[in-house]
Amino acid sequence: YENEKKELREIKYVIQNYSATLVVKADGGDLRRSLELKIKKVQKRSANIKSYNAKSILLLLKLEYCILINEPRIFIRNGLKLKELILNNPAIYSDRRLIYIYNELSKIDITRFGFDSALLYTQESLELLNGKKNLIFLAIADIRVRIYYWKGNFLNSQKELIAVLNLPIIFNYQLRKTKFLFYQSIIDFKNKSYKNSLNSLNNLKQIEKDKEGWNVWIRIMRILCSIELLRLNLVDYDIESFRKYIQRLSKDGNINPRVDLILKILMELDRANYNFKAVALKRKVELQILKKTTGKYKWDIKSPEMILFHDWFMAKMENRLYEANLDPYRKQVEKDEAKPLSKTKEKKYRSLGLIA
């Protein structure tokens, strides 16, 4: 018993040490190697004891590593192991822990375009929450709004939004509120209510310490709304303001390469008086790159780009309604998941206990 307590203390120290490393390296540096070392340390120490706490900590580290190396298949495998461990062991069982793993599995399934299974996980979370309206509920609602949106069920996405925006608790969490209002503006845009969308976007507050690109996409969506509303005399000012904003971000190395390409196309549109066909010819290479399903310029379903810029551009050029084409991304996921692991990866993942 004393030995188990000692090993658990050491495992907790390893986790605290890794958390400190995260704070230091949050804005750069390679966390992968650091996390690999932590996993091996916890593996070694947990092998000496029969603690379910130690096992759950080890699985949590493995899940974080899977996110870091972008291995959704292995995440799901280990995530389901953690779910079973929590469900079958009263010593570590808690509704909060189960909700956490259900939510994480749901978010991973979204990246795999498995929207139905993602929705089922959020339903499990809601049942465990048992009607409570707290920060966890807001996190679940955020996931559900996005799932319904990507499923093309805008009515249910809207219902989720209305329900959450009417909760008094939302005023205590400004970041969450801004995101939900952004989702509302996206649905308005999709429903051709461009004026409502622009009004919502204009009223959104800047997100402090934004690392996911929300502020960038709020600005891009304002520009797209103005183009749709034919407020072309004002768009040039917005694009120039956006260019300066991106220039400032670039100095800190905080700009997504995809956004840089989108800016070039927007500037070209302004110079060409919004002649989409002319810009499509001149920026053919950039538009083709934006359509890629791999590489640093690809669209990411986790990002705030909920109106796919390249699909919107083509719709404008062809004078038709915007529809997001997710099929190429689904096929890419299927292709990636069908690939066997390389021998190098297989060896490393096995040494970390990620695979059997």
mmCIF file of C-alpha atoms in Angstrom:
data_model
loop_
_atom_site.group_PDB
_atom_site.id
_atom_site.type_symbol
_atom_site.label_atom_id
_atom_site.label_comp_id
_atom_site.label_asym_id
_atom_site.label_seq_id
_atom_site.Cartn_x
_atom_site.Cartn_y
_atom_site.Cartn_z
ATOM 1 C CA TYR A 1 0.000 0.000 0.000
ATOM 2 C CA GLU A 2 2.784 2.430 0.946
ATOM 3 C CA ASN A 3 4.622 1.543 -2.267
ATOM 4 C CA GLU A 4 1.460 2.274 -4.281
ATOM 5 C CA LYS A 5 1.076 5.656 -2.597
ATOM 6 C CA LYS A 6 4.702 6.474 -3.350
ATOM 7 C CA GLU A 7 4.373 5.516 -7.032
ATOM 8 C CA LEU A 8 1.168 7.561 -7.352
ATOM 9 C CA ARG A 9 2.933 10.588 -5.856
ATOM 10 C CA GLU A 10 5.718 10.172 -8.390
ATOM 11 C CA ILE A 11 3.201 9.869 -11.254
ATOM 12 C CA LYS A 12 1.454 13.057 -10.105
ATOM 13 C CA TYR A 13 4.838 14.803 -10.000
ATOM 14 C CA VAL A 14 5.488 13.715 -13.608
ATOM 15 C CA ILE A 15 2.110 15.173 -14.659
ATOM 16 C CA GLN A 16 2.742 18.462 -12.833
ATOM 17 C CA ASN A 17 6.164 18.670 -14.468
ATOM 18 C CA TYR A 18 4.594 18.125 -17.900
ATOM 19 C CA SER A 19 1.930 20.785 -17.202
ATOM 20 C CA ALA A 20 4.706 23.262 -16.404
ATOM 21 C CA THR A 21 6.413 22.311 -19.680
ATOM 22 C CA LEU A 22 3.161 23.014 -21.536
ATOM 23 C CA VAL A 23 3.025 26.556 -20.118
ATOM 24 C CA VAL A 24 6.627 27.246 -21.135
ATOM 25 C CA LYS A 25 6.332 25.738 -24.617
ATOM 26 C CA ALA A 26 2.747 26.697 -25.406
ATOM 27 C CA ASP A 27 3.858 29.210 -28.044
ATOM 28 C CA GLY A 28 6.481 27.010 -29.685
ATOM 29 C CA GLY A 29 8.921 24.182 -29.200
ATOM 30 C CA ASP A 30 8.515 20.464 -29.635
ATOM 31 C CA LEU A 31 6.195 18.985 -27.021
ATOM 32 C CA ARG A 32 6.137 15.597 -28.687
ATOM 33 C CA ARG A 33 9.445 14.393 -27.280
ATOM 34 C CA SER A 34 8.583 15.759 -23.842
ATOM 35 C CA LEU A 35 5.269 13.920 -23.824
ATOM 36 C CA GLU A 36 6.886 10.684 -25.017
ATOM 37 C CA LEU A 37 9.263 10.804 -22.059
ATOM 38 C CA LYS A 38 6.393 11.446 -19.623
ATOM 39 C CA ILE A 39 4.404 8.503 -21.013
ATOM 40 C CA LYS A 40 7.389 6.182 -20.610
ATOM 41 C CA LYS A 41 7.987 7.382 -17.043
ATOM 42 C CA VAL A 42 4.350 6.846 -16.053
ATOM 43 C CA GLN A 43 4.348 3.455 -17.843
ATOM 44 C CA LYS A 44 7.361 2.337 -15.832
ATOM 45 C CA ARG A 45 5.942 3.495 -12.497
ATOM 46 C CA SER A 46 2.397 2.249 -13.071
ATOM 47 C CA ALA A 47 3.744 -1.221 -13.984
ATOM 48 C CA ASN A 48 4.710 -1.668 -10.322
ATOM 49 C CA ILE A 49 1.224 -1.038 -8.939
ATOM 50 C CA LYS A 50 -2.386 -2.043 -9.567
ATOM 51 C CA SER A 51 -3.802 1.463 -9.323
ATOM 52 C CA TYR A 52 -6.686 2.335 -11.648
ATOM 53 C CA ASN A 53 -5.830 6.007 -11.076
ATOM 54 C CA ALA A 54 -2.381 5.386 -12.549
ATOM 55 C CA LYS A 55 -3.900 3.561 -15.523
ATOM 56 C CA SER A 56 -6.343 6.396 -16.186
ATOM 57 C CA ILE A 57 -3.559 9.010 -15.987
ATOM 58 C CA LEU A 58 -1.484 6.993 -18.445
ATOM 59 C CA LEU A 59 -4.395 6.736 -20.884
ATOM 60 C CA LEU A 60 -5.040 10.489 -20.621
ATOM 61 C CA LEU A 61 -1.407 11.173 -21.537
ATOM 62 C CA LYS A 62 -1.724 8.795 -24.478
ATOM 63 C CA LEU A 63 -4.841 10.610 -25.690
ATOM 64 C CA GLU A 64 -3.036 13.938 -25.545
ATOM 65 C CA TYR A 65 -0.171 12.426 -27.521
ATOM 66 C CA CYS A 66 -2.592 11.103 -30.171
ATOM 67 C CA ILE A 67 -3.950 14.632 -30.640
ATOM 68 C CA LEU A 68 -0.414 16.024 -30.877
ATOM 69 C CA ILE A 69 0.600 13.540 -33.588
ATOM 70 C CA ASN A 70 -2.805 13.654 -35.337
ATOM 71 C CA GLU A 71 -3.691 9.967 -35.023
ATOM 72 C CA PRO A 72 -7.501 9.841 -34.633
ATOM 73 C CA ARG A 73 -7.719 6.044 -35.077
ATOM 74 C CA ILE A 74 -5.348 5.430 -32.188
ATOM 75 C CA PHE A 75 -7.059 8.138 -30.120
ATOM 76 C CA ILE A 76 -10.392 6.340 -30.467
ATOM 77 C CA ARG A 77 -8.837 2.992 -29.539
ATOM 78 C CA ASN A 78 -7.314 4.393 -26.348
ATOM 79 C CA GLY A 79 -10.310 6.643 -25.657
ATOM 80 C CA LEU A 80 -12.630 3.642 -25.628
ATOM 81 C CA LYS A 81 -10.205 1.849 -23.287
ATOM 82 C CA LEU A 82 -10.395 4.788 -20.895
ATOM 83 C CA LYS A 83 -14.186 4.831 -21.108
ATOM 84 C CA GLU A 84 -14.359 1.133 -20.181
ATOM 85 C CA LEU A 85 -11.833 1.619 -17.376
ATOM 86 C CA ILE A 86 -13.927 4.423 -15.859
ATOM 87 C CA LEU A 87 -17.224 2.563 -16.273
ATOM 88 C CA ASN A 88 -15.969 -0.661 -14.696
ATOM 89 C CA ASN A 89 -14.033 0.692 -11.731
ATOM 90 C CA PRO A 90 -15.900 2.528 -8.946
ATOM 91 C CA ALA A 91 -12.575 3.797 -7.533
ATOM 92 C CA ILE A 92 -12.145 6.170 -10.476
ATOM 93 C CA TYR A 93 -15.731 6.486 -11.714
ATOM 94 C CA SER A 94 -17.265 9.941 -11.966
ATOM 95 C CA ASP A 95 -19.831 11.454 -14.308
ATOM 96 C CA ARG A 96 -17.447 14.331 -15.021
ATOM 97 C CA ARG A 97 -14.705 11.958 -16.196
ATOM 98 C CA LEU A 98 -17.100 10.098 -18.467
ATOM 99 C CA ILE A 99 -18.445 13.345 -19.907
ATOM 100 C CA TYR A 100 -14.890 14.459 -20.622
ATOM 101 C CA ILE A 101 -14.066 11.309 -22.580
ATOM 102 C CA TYR A 102 -17.417 11.329 -24.433
ATOM 103 C CA ASN A 103 -16.818 14.938 -25.488
ATOM 104 C CA GLU A 104 -13.269 14.203 -26.642
ATOM 105 C CA LEU A 105 -14.426 11.171 -28.633
ATOM 106 C CA SER A 106 -17.144 13.318 -30.167
ATOM 107 C CA LYS A 107 -14.658 15.999 -31.257
ATOM 108 C CA ILE A 108 -12.374 13.371 -32.794
ATOM 109 C CA ASP A 109 -15.313 11.821 -34.678
ATOM 110 C CA ILE A 110 -16.138 15.247 -36.135
ATOM 111 C CA THR A 111 -12.631 15.388 -37.637
ATOM 112 C CA ARG A 112 -13.377 11.962 -39.208
ATOM 113 C CA PHE A 113 -16.745 13.243 -40.531
ATOM 114 C CA GLY A 114 -18.491 10.698 -38.312
ATOM 115 C CA PHE A 115 -21.229 13.125 -37.348
ATOM 116 C CA ASP A 116 -23.810 10.543 -36.265
ATOM 117 C CA SER A 117 -21.496 8.835 -33.767
ATOM 118 C CA ALA A 118 -20.250 12.248 -32.598
ATOM 119 C CA LEU A 119 -23.839 13.249 -31.862
ATOM 120 C CA LEU A 120 -24.457 10.046 -29.899
ATOM 121 C CA TYR A 121 -21.495 10.798 -27.641
ATOM 122 C CA THR A 122 -22.870 14.267 -26.865
ATOM 123 C CA GLN A 123 -26.233 12.703 -26.031
ATOM 124 C CA GLU A 124 -24.484 10.408 -23.522
ATOM 125 C CA SER A 125 -22.843 13.494 -22.002
ATOM 126 C CA LEU A 126 -26.159 15.341 -21.702
ATOM 127 C CA GLU A 127 -27.789 12.379 -19.969
ATOM 128 C CA LEU A 128 -24.963 12.241 -17.428
ATOM 129 C CA LEU A 129 -25.235 16.003 -16.882
ATOM 130 C CA ASN A 130 -28.867 15.433 -15.871
ATOM 131 C CA GLY A 131 -30.243 18.865 -16.766
ATOM 132 C CA LYS A 132 -27.467 20.950 -15.199
ATOM 133 C CA LYS A 133 -26.686 24.179 -17.029
ATOM 134 C CA ASN A 134 -23.035 24.913 -16.394
ATOM 135 C CA LEU A 135 -19.774 25.413 -18.292
ATOM 136 C CA ILE A 136 -19.714 21.713 -19.211
ATOM 137 C CA PHE A 137 -23.189 22.096 -20.740
ATOM 138 C CA LEU A 138 -21.924 25.039 -22.841
ATOM 139 C CA ALA A 139 -19.016 22.899 -24.087
ATOM 140 C CA ILE A 140 -21.428 20.123 -25.118
ATOM 141 C CA ALA A 141 -23.744 22.643 -26.808
ATOM 142 C CA ASP A 142 -20.780 24.030 -28.754
ATOM 143 C CA ILE A 143 -20.011 20.550 -30.121
ATOM 144 C CA ARG A 144 -23.672 19.864 -30.960
ATOM 145 C CA VAL A 145 -24.125 23.164 -32.830
ATOM 146 C CA ARG A 146 -21.153 22.309 -35.040
ATOM 147 C CA ILE A 147 -22.260 18.705 -35.593
ATOM 148 C CA TYR A 148 -25.724 19.724 -36.756
ATOM 149 C CA TYR A 149 -24.240 22.458 -38.932
ATOM 150 C CA TRP A 150 -21.858 20.070 -40.717
ATOM 151 C CA LYS A 151 -24.636 17.507 -41.090
ATOM 152 C CA GLY A 152 -26.568 20.206 -42.956
ATOM 153 C CA ASN A 153 -29.287 20.244 -40.307
ATOM 154 C CA PHE A 154 -29.331 24.025 -39.869
ATOM 155 C CA LEU A 155 -32.707 24.009 -38.117
ATOM 156 C CA ASN A 156 -31.426 21.866 -35.246
ATOM 157 C CA SER A 157 -28.190 23.836 -35.143
ATOM 158 C CA GLN A 158 -30.277 26.987 -34.799
ATOM 159 C CA LYS A 159 -32.422 25.417 -32.046
ATOM 160 C CA GLU A 160 -29.310 24.523 -30.045
ATOM 161 C CA LEU A 161 -28.035 28.080 -30.459
ATOM 162 C CA ILE A 162 -31.279 29.740 -29.380
ATOM 163 C CA ALA A 163 -31.489 27.503 -26.309
ATOM 164 C CA VAL A 164 -27.955 28.271 -25.175
ATOM 165 C CA LEU A 165 -28.045 32.011 -25.940
ATOM 166 C CA ASN A 166 -31.153 32.356 -23.768
ATOM 167 C CA LEU A 167 -29.393 30.926 -20.713
ATOM 168 C CA PRO A 168 -28.375 33.467 -18.029
ATOM 169 C CA ILE A 169 -25.095 31.550 -17.533
ATOM 170 C CA ILE A 170 -23.871 32.508 -21.026
ATOM 171 C CA PHE A 171 -23.196 36.081 -19.814
ATOM 172 C CA ASN A 172 -20.558 34.724 -17.409
ATOM 173 C CA TYR A 173 -18.509 33.264 -20.252
ATOM 174 C CA GLN A 174 -17.746 35.930 -22.843
ATOM 175 C CA LEU A 175 -15.554 33.684 -25.005
ATOM 176 C CA ARG A 176 -18.274 31.052 -25.278
ATOM 177 C CA LYS A 177 -20.885 33.725 -26.009
ATOM 178 C CA THR A 178 -18.742 35.206 -28.799
ATOM 179 C CA LYS A 179 -18.345 31.781 -30.402
ATOM 180 C CA PHE A 180 -22.072 31.034 -30.245
ATOM 181 C CA LEU A 181 -22.894 34.425 -31.785
ATOM 182 C CA PHE A 182 -20.330 33.695 -34.500
ATOM 183 C CA TYR A 183 -22.099 30.389 -35.216
ATOM 184 C CA GLN A 184 -25.360 32.316 -35.462
ATOM 185 C CA SER A 185 -23.828 34.670 -38.030
ATOM 186 C CA ILE A 186 -22.593 31.669 -40.041
ATOM 187 C CA ILE A 187 -26.067 30.103 -40.131
ATOM 188 C CA ASP A 188 -27.531 33.473 -41.157
ATOM 189 C CA PHE A 189 -24.955 33.678 -43.950
ATOM 190 C CA LYS A 190 -25.791 30.150 -45.112
ATOM 191 C CA ASN A 191 -29.490 31.099 -45.105
ATOM 192 C CA LYS A 192 -28.692 34.205 -47.230
ATOM 193 C CA SER A 193 -29.548 36.564 -44.335
ATOM 194 C CA TYR A 194 -26.374 38.513 -45.037
ATOM 195 C CA LYS A 195 -27.523 41.682 -43.303
ATOM 196 C CA ASN A 196 -28.280 39.834 -40.060
ATOM 197 C CA SER A 197 -24.987 37.989 -40.355
ATOM 198 C CA LEU A 198 -23.041 41.220 -40.802
ATOM 199 C CA ASN A 199 -24.834 42.907 -37.902
ATOM 200 C CA SER A 200 -23.930 39.990 -35.622
ATOM 201 C CA LEU A 201 -20.312 40.006 -36.787
ATOM 202 C CA ASN A 202 -19.987 43.759 -36.277
ATOM 203 C CA ASN A 203 -21.148 43.390 -32.680
ATOM 204 C CA LEU A 204 -18.715 40.620 -31.764
ATOM 205 C CA LYS A 205 -15.965 41.486 -29.330
ATOM 206 C CA GLN A 206 -12.314 40.707 -30.050
ATOM 207 C CA ILE A 207 -11.206 37.427 -28.463
ATOM 208 C CA GLU A 208 -8.190 37.952 -26.236
ATOM 209 C CA LYS A 209 -5.174 35.659 -26.740
ATOM 210 C CA ASP A 210 -6.893 34.015 -29.701
ATOM 211 C CA LYS A 211 -4.801 31.123 -31.038
ATOM 212 C CA GLU A 212 -7.471 29.409 -33.136
ATOM 213 C CA GLY A 213 -8.155 32.183 -35.630
ATOM 214 C CA TRP A 214 -11.582 33.346 -34.484
ATOM 215 C CA ASN A 215 -10.696 37.050 -34.807
ATOM 216 C CA VAL A 216 -9.320 36.410 -38.305
ATOM 217 C CA TRP A 217 -12.494 34.676 -39.431
ATOM 218 C CA ILE A 218 -14.766 37.283 -37.911
ATOM 219 C CA ARG A 219 -12.991 39.801 -40.184
ATOM 220 C CA ILE A 220 -13.101 37.534 -43.249
ATOM 221 C CA MET A 221 -16.810 36.861 -42.770
ATOM 222 C CA ARG A 222 -17.506 40.623 -42.513
ATOM 223 C CA ILE A 223 -15.812 41.018 -45.901
ATOM 224 C CA LEU A 224 -17.797 38.144 -47.451
ATOM 225 C CA CYS A 225 -21.059 39.595 -46.100
ATOM 226 C CA SER A 226 -20.259 43.008 -47.588
ATOM 227 C CA ILE A 227 -19.499 41.395 -50.959
ATOM 228 C CA GLU A 228 -22.809 39.495 -50.852
ATOM 229 C CA LEU A 229 -24.628 42.736 -49.948
ATOM 230 C CA LEU A 230 -22.793 44.553 -52.785
ATOM 231 C CA ARG A 231 -21.418 47.130 -50.353
ATOM 232 C CA LEU A 232 -18.367 47.251 -52.557
ATOM 233 C CA ASN A 233 -17.499 50.876 -51.755
ATOM 234 C CA LEU A 234 -16.767 49.808 -48.165
ATOM 235 C CA VAL A 235 -15.085 46.474 -48.818
ATOM 236 C CA ASP A 236 -11.787 47.949 -49.998
ATOM 237 C CA TYR A 237 -11.371 49.610 -46.588
ATOM 238 C CA ASP A 238 -12.166 46.313 -44.812
ATOM 239 C CA ILE A 239 -9.692 44.368 -46.955
ATOM 240 C CA GLU A 240 -6.925 46.921 -46.365
ATOM 241 C CA SER A 241 -7.661 46.862 -42.627
ATOM 242 C CA PHE A 242 -7.546 43.054 -42.749
ATOM 243 C CA ARG A 243 -4.215 43.145 -44.619
ATOM 244 C CA LYS A 244 -2.668 45.322 -41.889
ATOM 245 C CA TYR A 245 -4.109 43.049 -39.208
ATOM 246 C CA ILE A 246 -2.573 39.951 -40.869
ATOM 247 C CA GLN A 247 0.728 41.822 -41.249
ATOM 248 C CA ARG A 248 0.799 42.432 -37.487
ATOM 249 C CA LEU A 249 -0.003 38.786 -36.754
ATOM 250 C CA SER A 250 2.672 37.607 -39.196
ATOM 251 C CA LYS A 251 5.383 39.393 -37.228
ATOM 252 C CA ASP A 252 4.608 37.128 -34.274
ATOM 253 C CA GLY A 253 4.429 34.047 -36.505
ATOM 254 C CA ASN A 254 0.749 33.568 -35.613
ATOM 255 C CA ILE A 255 -0.744 33.454 -39.093
ATOM 256 C CA ASN A 256 -2.209 30.383 -40.773
ATOM 257 C CA PRO A 257 -0.717 29.929 -44.301
ATOM 258 C CA ARG A 258 -4.219 29.265 -45.661
ATOM 259 C CA VAL A 259 -5.412 32.663 -44.427
ATOM 260 C CA ASP A 260 -2.465 34.302 -46.195
ATOM 261 C CA LEU A 261 -3.644 32.828 -49.524
ATOM 262 C CA ILE A 262 -7.234 33.897 -48.868
ATOM 263 C CA LEU A 263 -6.019 37.459 -48.246
ATOM 264 C CA LYS A 264 -4.209 37.466 -51.620
ATOM 265 C CA ILE A 265 -7.411 36.410 -53.388
ATOM 266 C CA LEU A 266 -9.498 39.025 -51.561
ATOM 267 C CA MET A 267 -7.003 41.747 -52.516
ATOM 268 C CA GLU A 268 -7.076 40.549 -56.133
ATOM 269 C CA LEU A 269 -10.891 40.648 -56.081
ATOM 270 C CA ASP A 270 -10.782 44.253 -54.923
ATOM 271 C CA ARG A 271 -8.319 45.212 -57.678
ATOM 272 C CA ALA A 272 -10.486 43.417 -60.280
ATOM 273 C CA ASN A 273 -13.718 45.144 -59.128
ATOM 274 C CA TYR A 274 -15.061 41.773 -57.926
ATOM 275 C CA ASN A 275 -14.864 40.097 -61.306
ATOM 276 C CA PHE A 276 -14.689 36.543 -59.990
ATOM 277 C CA LYS A 277 -13.961 34.966 -63.376
ATOM 278 C CA ALA A 278 -10.997 37.241 -63.971
ATOM 279 C CA VAL A 279 -9.614 36.540 -60.495
ATOM 280 C CA ALA A 280 -10.173 32.792 -60.957
ATOM 281 C CA LEU A 281 -7.860 32.929 -63.990
ATOM 282 C CA LYS A 282 -5.229 35.111 -62.341
ATOM 283 C CA ARG A 283 -5.246 33.254 -59.019
ATOM 284 C CA LYS A 284 -5.893 29.780 -60.425
ATOM 285 C CA VAL A 285 -2.897 28.288 -58.603
ATOM 286 C CA GLU A 286 -3.913 29.725 -55.218
ATOM 287 C CA LEU A 287 -7.499 28.498 -55.612
ATOM 288 C CA GLN A 288 -6.290 25.006 -56.507
ATOM 289 C CA ILE A 289 -4.023 24.985 -53.449
ATOM 290 C CA LEU A 290 -6.937 25.994 -51.192
ATOM 291 C CA LYS A 291 -8.892 22.969 -52.462
ATOM 292 C CA LYS A 292 -6.161 20.527 -51.424
ATOM 293 C CA THR A 293 -7.083 17.965 -48.784
ATOM 294 C CA THR A 294 -3.537 17.571 -47.481
ATOM 295 C CA GLY A 295 -0.697 19.907 -46.570
ATOM 296 C CA LYS A 296 -0.456 23.182 -44.703
ATOM 297 C CA TYR A 297 -3.028 25.006 -46.866
ATOM 298 C CA LYS A 298 -5.845 22.485 -46.465
ATOM 299 C CA TRP A 299 -9.147 23.372 -44.832
ATOM 300 C CA ASP A 300 -9.528 22.127 -41.251
ATOM 301 C CA ILE A 301 -12.977 21.232 -39.897
ATOM 302 C CA LYS A 302 -11.824 22.223 -36.384
ATOM 303 C CA SER A 303 -11.082 25.778 -37.523
ATOM 304 C CA PRO A 304 -13.505 28.750 -37.481
ATOM 305 C CA GLU A 305 -13.672 28.547 -41.306
ATOM 306 C CA MET A 306 -17.269 27.379 -41.390
ATOM 307 C CA ILE A 307 -17.901 28.862 -44.825
ATOM 308 C CA LEU A 308 -15.298 27.124 -46.982
ATOM 309 C CA PHE A 309 -13.660 30.004 -48.817
ATOM 310 C CA HIS A 310 -12.784 28.128 -52.018
ATOM 311 C CA ASP A 311 -16.338 26.717 -52.307
ATOM 312 C CA TRP A 312 -17.822 30.166 -51.679
ATOM 313 C CA PHE A 313 -15.563 31.688 -54.362
ATOM 314 C CA MET A 314 -16.562 29.067 -56.943
ATOM 315 C CA ALA A 315 -20.249 29.536 -56.126
ATOM 316 C CA LYS A 316 -19.920 33.296 -56.701
ATOM 317 C CA MET A 317 -18.044 32.751 -59.953
ATOM 318 C CA GLU A 318 -20.672 30.306 -61.210
ATOM 319 C CA ASN A 319 -23.564 32.444 -59.906
ATOM 320 C CA ARG A 320 -25.073 29.687 -57.753
ATOM 321 C CA LEU A 321 -25.865 29.107 -54.090
ATOM 322 C CA TYR A 322 -22.990 28.285 -51.789
ATOM 323 C CA GLU A 323 -22.743 24.659 -50.662
ATOM 324 C CA ALA A 324 -19.804 23.210 -48.769
ATOM 325 C CA ASN A 325 -18.343 20.200 -50.552
ATOM 326 C CA LEU A 326 -17.111 17.889 -47.793
ATOM 327 C CA ASP A 327 -16.765 14.764 -49.954
ATOM 328 C CA PRO A 328 -13.067 15.264 -50.851
ATOM 329 C CA TYR A 329 -12.236 15.569 -47.150
ATOM 330 C CA ARG A 330 -14.237 12.465 -46.233
ATOM 331 C CA LYS A 331 -12.434 10.509 -48.928
ATOM 332 C CA GLN A 332 -9.071 11.764 -47.685
ATOM 333 C CA VAL A 333 -9.887 10.578 -44.146
ATOM 334 C CA GLU A 334 -10.912 7.161 -45.498
ATOM 335 C CA LYS A 335 -7.695 6.998 -47.514
ATOM 336 C CA ASP A 336 -5.554 7.995 -44.518
ATOM 337 C CA GLU A 337 -7.247 5.484 -42.215
ATOM 338 C CA ALA A 338 -6.814 2.681 -44.742
ATOM 339 C CA LYS A 339 -3.040 3.179 -44.764
ATOM 340 C CA PRO A 340 -1.047 0.826 -42.542
ATOM 341 C CA LEU A 341 1.374 2.429 -40.108
ATOM 342 C CA SER A 342 4.988 2.658 -41.215
ATOM 343 C CA LYS A 343 7.366 0.286 -39.436
ATOM 344 C CA THR A 344 9.014 3.228 -37.668
ATOM 345 C CA LYS A 345 5.698 4.544 -36.343
ATOM 346 C CA GLU A 346 4.508 1.076 -35.418
ATOM 347 C CA LYS A 347 7.659 0.497 -33.365
ATOM 348 C CA LYS A 348 7.394 3.857 -31.601
ATOM 349 C CA TYR A 349 3.662 3.573 -30.885
ATOM 350 C CA ARG A 350 4.131 0.072 -29.526
ATOM 351 C CA SER A 351 6.908 1.252 -27.202
ATOM 352 C CA LEU A 352 4.525 3.911 -25.886
ATOM 353 C CA GLY A 353 1.717 1.390 -25.392
ATOM 354 C CA LEU A 354 -0.519 3.149 -27.923
ATOM 355 C CA ILE A 355 -1.005 -0.057 -29.876
ATOM 356 C CA ALA A 356 -0.740 -3.726 -28.875
#
